[in-house]
PDB file of C-alpha atoms in Angstrom:
ATOM      1  CA  MET A  20       0.000   0.000   0.000  1.00 44.00           C
ATOM      2  CA  THR A  21       2.843   2.420   0.794  1.00 44.00           C
ATOM      3  CA  ILE A  22       4.416   1.962  -2.652  1.00 46.00           C
ATOM      4  CA  TRP A  23       1.053   2.501  -4.384  1.00 42.00           C
ATOM      5  CA  LEU A  24       0.367   5.648  -2.342  1.00 43.00           C
ATOM      6  CA  GLU A  25       3.841   7.010  -3.051  1.00 50.00           C
ATOM      7  CA  ARG A  26       3.495   6.400  -6.797  1.00 48.00           C
ATOM      8  CA  THR A  27       0.013   7.877  -7.075  1.00 45.00           C
ATOM      9  CA  THR A  28       0.961  11.047  -5.209  1.00 51.00           C
ATOM     10  CA  ARG A  29       4.388  11.552  -6.799  1.00 53.00           C
ATOM     11  CA  ASN A  30       4.661  14.653  -8.926  1.00 50.00           C
ATOM     12  CA  ASP A  31       6.927  13.809 -11.847  1.00 51.00           C
ATOM     13  CA  ASP A  32       8.532  16.741 -13.563  1.00 49.00           C
ATOM     14  CA  LYS A  33       8.063  15.087 -16.952  1.00 50.00           C
ATOM     15  CA  PRO A  34       5.908  17.058 -19.364  1.00 48.00           C
ATOM     16  CA  SER A  35       2.465  15.555 -19.837  1.00 49.00           C
ATOM     17  CA  SER A  36       1.254  14.484 -23.248  1.00 51.00           C
ATOM     18  CA  GLY A  37      -1.971  16.381 -22.553  1.00 50.00           C
ATOM     19  CA  SER A  38      -4.135  13.328 -23.157  1.00 58.00           C
ATOM     20  CA  LEU A  39      -5.540  13.514 -19.612  1.00 65.00           C
ATOM     21  CA  ARG A  40      -6.205  17.246 -19.744  1.00 72.00           C
ATOM     22  CA  HIS A  41      -9.640  18.786 -20.070  1.00 77.00           C
ATOM     23  CA  ASP A  42      -8.849  22.088 -21.768  1.00 82.00           C
ATOM     24  CA  PRO A  43     -10.999  23.798 -24.410  1.00 83.00           C
ATOM     25  CA  ASP A  44      -9.766  23.831 -27.973  1.00 86.00           C
ATOM     26  CA  VAL A  45     -12.463  26.249 -29.170  1.00 88.00           C
ATOM     27  CA  ILE A  46     -14.117  29.143 -27.331  1.00 91.00           C
ATOM     28  CA  ILE A  47     -16.954  31.021 -29.032  1.00 91.00           C
ATOM     29  CA  ASP A  48     -18.601  34.133 -27.605  1.00 95.00           C
ATOM     30  CA  ASN A  49     -22.233  34.836 -28.539  1.00 96.00           C
ATOM     31  CA  PHE A  50     -22.665  31.289 -29.837  1.00 90.00           C
ATOM     32  CA  THR A  51     -25.782  30.393 -31.895  1.00 93.00           C
ATOM     33  CA  LEU A  52     -26.707  27.083 -33.506  1.00 89.00           C
ATOM     34  CA  HIS A  53     -29.841  26.461 -35.604  1.00 91.00           C
ATOM     35  CA  ARG A  54     -31.292  22.996 -36.219  1.00 88.00           C
ATOM     36  CA  TYR A  55     -33.580  22.623 -39.239  1.00 88.00           C
ATOM     37  CA  ASP A  56     -36.314  20.094 -39.939  1.00 83.00           C
ATOM     38  CA  GLU A  57     -36.713  18.184 -43.200  1.00 86.00           C
ATOM     39  CA  THR A  58     -38.648  21.101 -44.787  1.00 87.00           C
ATOM     40  CA  GLY A  59     -35.878  23.595 -44.020  1.00 87.00           C
ATOM     41  CA  ALA A  60     -37.763  25.351 -41.220  1.00 85.00           C
ATOM     42  CA  ILE A  61     -35.963  26.042 -37.948  1.00 87.00           C
ATOM     43  CA  GLN A  62     -36.757  23.287 -35.443  1.00 86.00           C
ATOM     44  CA  HIS A  63     -34.790  24.767 -32.551  1.00 88.00           C
ATOM     45  CA  THR A  64     -32.119  27.342 -31.834  1.00 92.00           C
ATOM     46  CA  LEU A  65     -29.438  26.994 -29.176  1.00 91.00           C
ATOM     47  CA  SER A  66     -27.553  30.112 -28.134  1.00 94.00           C
ATOM     48  CA  ALA A  67     -25.190  31.018 -25.293  1.00 95.00           C
ATOM     49  CA  ARG A  68     -23.007  33.873 -24.114  1.00 96.00           C
ATOM     50  CA  GLN A  69     -20.038  31.548 -24.435  1.00 94.00           C
ATOM     51  CA  MET A  70     -19.428  27.990 -25.648  1.00 93.00           C
ATOM     52  CA  ARG A  71     -16.280  26.018 -24.819  1.00 93.00           C
ATOM     53  CA  HIS A  72     -15.556  22.778 -26.694  1.00 91.00           C
ATOM     54  CA  TYR A  73     -13.394  20.081 -25.085  1.00 90.00           C
ATOM     55  CA  PRO A  74     -11.672  17.672 -27.485  1.00 87.00           C
ATOM     56  CA  ASP A  75     -10.839  14.985 -24.889  1.00 85.00           C
ATOM     57  CA  ASP A  76     -14.502  13.960 -24.540  1.00 84.00           C
ATOM     58  CA  ASP A  77     -16.033  16.036 -27.392  1.00 85.00           C
ATOM     59  CA  SER A  78     -18.313  17.841 -24.935  1.00 90.00           C
ATOM     60  CA  ALA A  79     -19.177  21.530 -24.768  1.00 91.00           C
ATOM     61  CA  GLU A  80     -19.935  23.828 -21.851  1.00 94.00           C
ATOM     62  CA  LEU A  81     -22.322  26.739 -22.308  1.00 95.00           C
ATOM     63  CA  ASP A  82     -22.698  29.888 -20.207  1.00 96.00           C
ATOM     64  CA  HIS A  83     -26.235  31.317 -19.982  1.00 97.00           C
ATOM     65  CA  PRO A  84     -27.709  29.050 -22.657  1.00 96.00           C
ATOM     66  CA  THR A  85     -31.119  29.501 -24.277  1.00 95.00           C
ATOM     67  CA  LEU A  86     -32.849  26.729 -26.213  1.00 92.00           C
ATOM     68  CA  ARG A  87     -35.828  27.909 -28.289  1.00 93.00           C
ATOM     69  CA  TYR A  88     -38.203  25.434 -29.913  1.00 89.00           C
ATOM     70  CA  GLU A  89     -40.267  26.644 -32.843  1.00 87.00           C
ATOM     71  CA  GLY A  90     -42.636  24.943 -35.261  1.00 79.00           C
ATOM     72  CA  LYS A  91     -46.351  24.188 -35.199  1.00 80.00           C
ATOM     73  CA  LEU A  92     -46.638  24.261 -31.392  1.00 85.00           C
ATOM     74  CA  ALA A  93     -46.385  27.362 -29.220  1.00 87.00           C
ATOM     75  CA  PRO A  94     -42.753  28.498 -29.013  1.00 90.00           C
ATOM     76  CA  THR A  95     -40.913  27.215 -25.938  1.00 92.00           C
ATOM     77  CA  HIS A  96     -37.829  28.810 -24.368  1.00 95.00           C
ATOM     78  CA  ILE A  97     -35.505  27.006 -21.947  1.00 95.00           C
ATOM     79  CA  THR A  98     -32.809  28.964 -20.096  1.00 96.00           C
ATOM     80  CA  SER A  99     -30.280  28.298 -17.336  1.00 97.00           C
ATOM     81  CA  GLU A 100     -27.043  29.618 -15.905  1.00 97.00           C
ATOM     82  CA  ARG A 101     -24.950  26.864 -17.517  1.00 96.00           C
ATOM     83  CA  ALA A 102     -25.223  23.695 -19.567  1.00 95.00           C
ATOM     84  CA  LEU A 103     -23.194  20.737 -20.764  1.00 94.00           C
ATOM     85  CA  LEU A 104     -23.664  19.263 -24.246  1.00 92.00           C
ATOM     86  CA  THR A 105     -22.674  15.621 -24.530  1.00 89.00           C
ATOM     87  CA  LYS A 106     -20.413  14.202 -27.214  1.00 83.00           C
ATOM     88  CA  ASP A 107     -23.105  13.430 -29.759  1.00 82.00           C
ATOM     89  CA  GLY A 108     -25.206  16.512 -28.979  1.00 81.00           C
ATOM     90  CA  LYS A 109     -28.223  14.353 -28.215  1.00 87.00           C
ATOM     91  CA  GLU A 110     -28.364  15.467 -24.572  1.00 92.00           C
ATOM     92  CA  ALA A 111     -28.051  18.887 -22.967  1.00 92.00           C
ATOM     93  CA  ILE A 112     -27.743  19.029 -19.183  1.00 95.00           C
ATOM     94  CA  LEU A 113     -28.947  22.416 -17.950  1.00 96.00           C
ATOM     95  CA  ARG A 114     -28.052  23.489 -14.404  1.00 97.00           C
ATOM     96  CA  ASP A 115     -28.737  26.332 -12.030  1.00 95.00           C
ATOM     97  CA  ASN A 116     -31.835  28.483 -12.284  1.00 96.00           C
ATOM     98  CA  VAL A 117     -33.430  26.447 -15.089  1.00 97.00           C
ATOM     99  CA  ARG A 118     -36.540  28.118 -16.509  1.00 97.00           C
ATOM    100  CA  VAL A 119     -38.967  26.921 -19.169  1.00 95.00           C
ATOM    101  CA  LEU A 120     -41.493  29.245 -20.794  1.00 95.00           C
ATOM    102  CA  ARG A 121     -44.126  27.957 -23.207  1.00 92.00           C
ATOM    103  CA  GLU A 122     -45.701  30.976 -24.844  1.00 92.00           C
ATOM    104  CA  ALA A 123     -49.456  31.466 -24.650  1.00 90.00           C
ATOM    105  CA  SER A 124     -51.491  30.192 -27.581  1.00 87.00           C
ATOM    106  CA  PRO A 125     -55.188  30.492 -28.463  1.00 86.00           C
ATOM    107  CA  GLY A 126     -57.121  28.993 -25.555  1.00 82.00           C
ATOM    108  CA  ARG A 127     -53.998  28.300 -23.459  1.00 86.00           C
ATOM    109  CA  ALA A 128     -52.280  30.519 -20.954  1.00 90.00           C
ATOM    110  CA  GLU A 129     -48.513  30.861 -20.811  1.00 93.00           C
ATOM    111  CA  MET A 130     -46.854  27.998 -18.895  1.00 94.00           C
ATOM    112  CA  THR A 131     -43.691  28.413 -16.818  1.00 96.00           C
ATOM    113  CA  LEU A 132     -41.555  25.784 -15.150  1.00 96.00           C
ATOM    114  CA  ALA A 133     -38.656  26.210 -12.716  1.00 97.00           C
ATOM    115  CA  THR A 134     -36.119  23.638 -11.499  1.00 97.00           C
ATOM    116  CA  SER A 135     -32.407  23.372 -10.720  1.00 97.00           C
ATOM    117  CA  LEU A 136     -31.450  20.620 -13.178  1.00 97.00           C
ATOM    118  CA  LEU A 137     -32.948  19.547 -16.506  1.00 97.00           C
ATOM    119  CA  TYR A 138     -31.837  16.869 -18.967  1.00 97.00           C
ATOM    120  CA  VAL A 139     -33.013  17.931 -22.429  1.00 94.00           C
ATOM    121  CA  TYR A 140     -33.078  15.724 -25.522  1.00 92.00           C
ATOM    122  CA  PRO A 141     -33.412  18.345 -28.281  1.00 85.00           C
ATOM    123  CA  GLU A 142     -34.200  16.035 -31.208  1.00 84.00           C
ATOM    124  CA  GLU A 143     -37.003  14.223 -29.357  1.00 88.00           C
ATOM    125  CA  GLU A 144     -38.188  17.441 -27.650  1.00 89.00           C
ATOM    126  CA  ILE A 145     -38.214  15.600 -24.310  1.00 93.00           C
ATOM    127  CA  ALA A 146     -36.902  16.828 -20.960  1.00 95.00           C
ATOM    128  CA  ARG A 147     -36.613  15.218 -17.539  1.00 96.00           C
ATOM    129  CA  THR A 148     -35.412  15.942 -14.032  1.00 97.00           C
ATOM    130  CA  ASP A 149     -35.263  14.230 -10.658  1.00 96.00           C
ATOM    131  CA  GLN A 150     -35.208  17.573  -8.830  1.00 97.00           C
ATOM    132  CA  PRO A 151     -38.047  19.696  -7.373  1.00 97.00           C
ATOM    133  CA  VAL A 152     -40.185  21.399 -10.027  1.00 97.00           C
ATOM    134  CA  ARG A 153     -42.666  24.283  -9.914  1.00 97.00           C
ATOM    135  CA  MET A 154     -45.070  24.747 -12.824  1.00 96.00           C
ATOM    136  CA  THR A 155     -47.543  27.574 -13.358  1.00 95.00           C
ATOM    137  CA  GLN A 156     -50.167  28.086 -16.037  1.00 93.00           C
ATOM    138  CA  GLY A 157     -52.520  30.978 -15.563  1.00 88.00           C
ATOM    139  CA  LYS A 158     -53.540  30.815 -11.901  1.00 91.00           C
ATOM    140  CA  SER A 159     -52.848  27.061 -11.683  1.00 93.00           C
ATOM    141  CA  VAL A 160     -49.728  25.979  -9.785  1.00 96.00           C
ATOM    142  CA  ALA A 161     -48.231  22.490  -9.447  1.00 96.00           C
ATOM    143  CA  THR A 162     -45.128  21.401  -7.568  1.00 96.00           C
ATOM    144  CA  GLY A 163     -43.445  18.034  -7.296  1.00 96.00           C
ATOM    145  CA  VAL A 164     -40.182  16.159  -7.389  1.00 97.00           C
ATOM    146  CA  GLY A 165     -39.123  14.662 -10.699  1.00 96.00           C
ATOM    147  CA  MET A 166     -40.726  15.350 -14.056  1.00 96.00           C
ATOM    148  CA  VAL A 167     -40.840  14.108 -17.620  1.00 96.00           C
ATOM    149  CA  ALA A 168     -41.953  16.566 -20.303  1.00 94.00           C
ATOM    150  CA  ASP A 169     -42.807  15.728 -23.908  1.00 93.00           C
ATOM    151  CA  ARG A 170     -43.235  18.900 -25.943  1.00 89.00           C
ATOM    152  CA  ILE A 171     -44.607  17.118 -29.013  1.00 89.00           C
ATOM    153  CA  LYS A 172     -47.351  15.367 -27.012  1.00 91.00           C
ATOM    154  CA  GLU A 173     -47.757  18.501 -24.847  1.00 88.00           C
ATOM    155  CA  LYS A 174     -47.524  16.302 -21.764  1.00 91.00           C
ATOM    156  CA  TYR A 175     -45.829  17.196 -18.459  1.00 92.00           C
ATOM    157  CA  VAL A 176     -45.775  14.477 -15.765  1.00 94.00           C
ATOM    158  CA  LEU A 177     -44.691  15.257 -12.199  1.00 95.00           C
ATOM    159  CA  GLU A 178     -43.401  12.036 -10.627  1.00 95.00           C
ATOM    160  CA  SER A 179     -43.652  12.358  -6.826  1.00 94.00           C
ATOM    161  CA  ARG A 180     -44.708  14.585  -3.919  1.00 96.00           C
ATOM    162  CA  VAL A 181     -47.142  16.358  -6.223  1.00 94.00           C
ATOM    163  CA  LYS A 182     -49.222  19.256  -4.926  1.00 95.00           C
ATOM    164  CA  ALA A 183     -51.439  21.301  -7.201  1.00 91.00           C
ATOM    165  CA  THR A 184     -53.938  24.116  -7.173  1.00 92.00           C
ATOM    166  CA  ILE A 185     -55.857  24.019 -10.442  1.00 88.00           C
ATOM    167  CA  GLU A 186     -57.846  26.974 -11.725  1.00 83.00           C
ATOM    168  CA  ARG A 187     -61.270  25.932 -12.971  1.00 79.00           C
ATOM    169  CA  ALA A 188     -62.048  26.581 -16.596  1.00 70.00           C
ATOM    170  CA  ARG A 189     -64.657  29.295 -17.000  1.00 68.00           C
ATOM    171  CA  ARG A 190     -67.846  28.424 -18.789  1.00 65.00           C
ATOM    172  CA  PRO A 191     -68.852  30.648 -21.689  1.00 63.00           C
TER     173      PRO A 191
END
């Protein structure tokens, strides 16, 4: 054990090859990325104050990211303080002060959602969290822990410790 401890804590003066480093190779300020659907219309836009790409794991870190979904459904905006994009870009992990805003549409009030952590799958338009969530729509408020949201199906499912105050629909 003593030999192992000595070897693992030894600081060799040999230069490192850099293969174990996690340093950005690209830094972009005022980053914007558009994703288009098969018709050429914008499906979603990802922007950030700064994007840093890391070649060792092909990930990217974003400062103050905004993800905006467009299309046939009401536009939806997702913001946070920071985010991590995984290697293949299929998952974005948003952290710190995560906010979702689905704009109002005919017959539907604006919907807001707040949490501290959100896993977003941009291509599938699905998001999930295991953290506390607060949702509001009009005067209705729901809170819970854990959530799965499907933007295409317009379905938001709170998973546990759910409490809600639902505003009754007014009759014409």
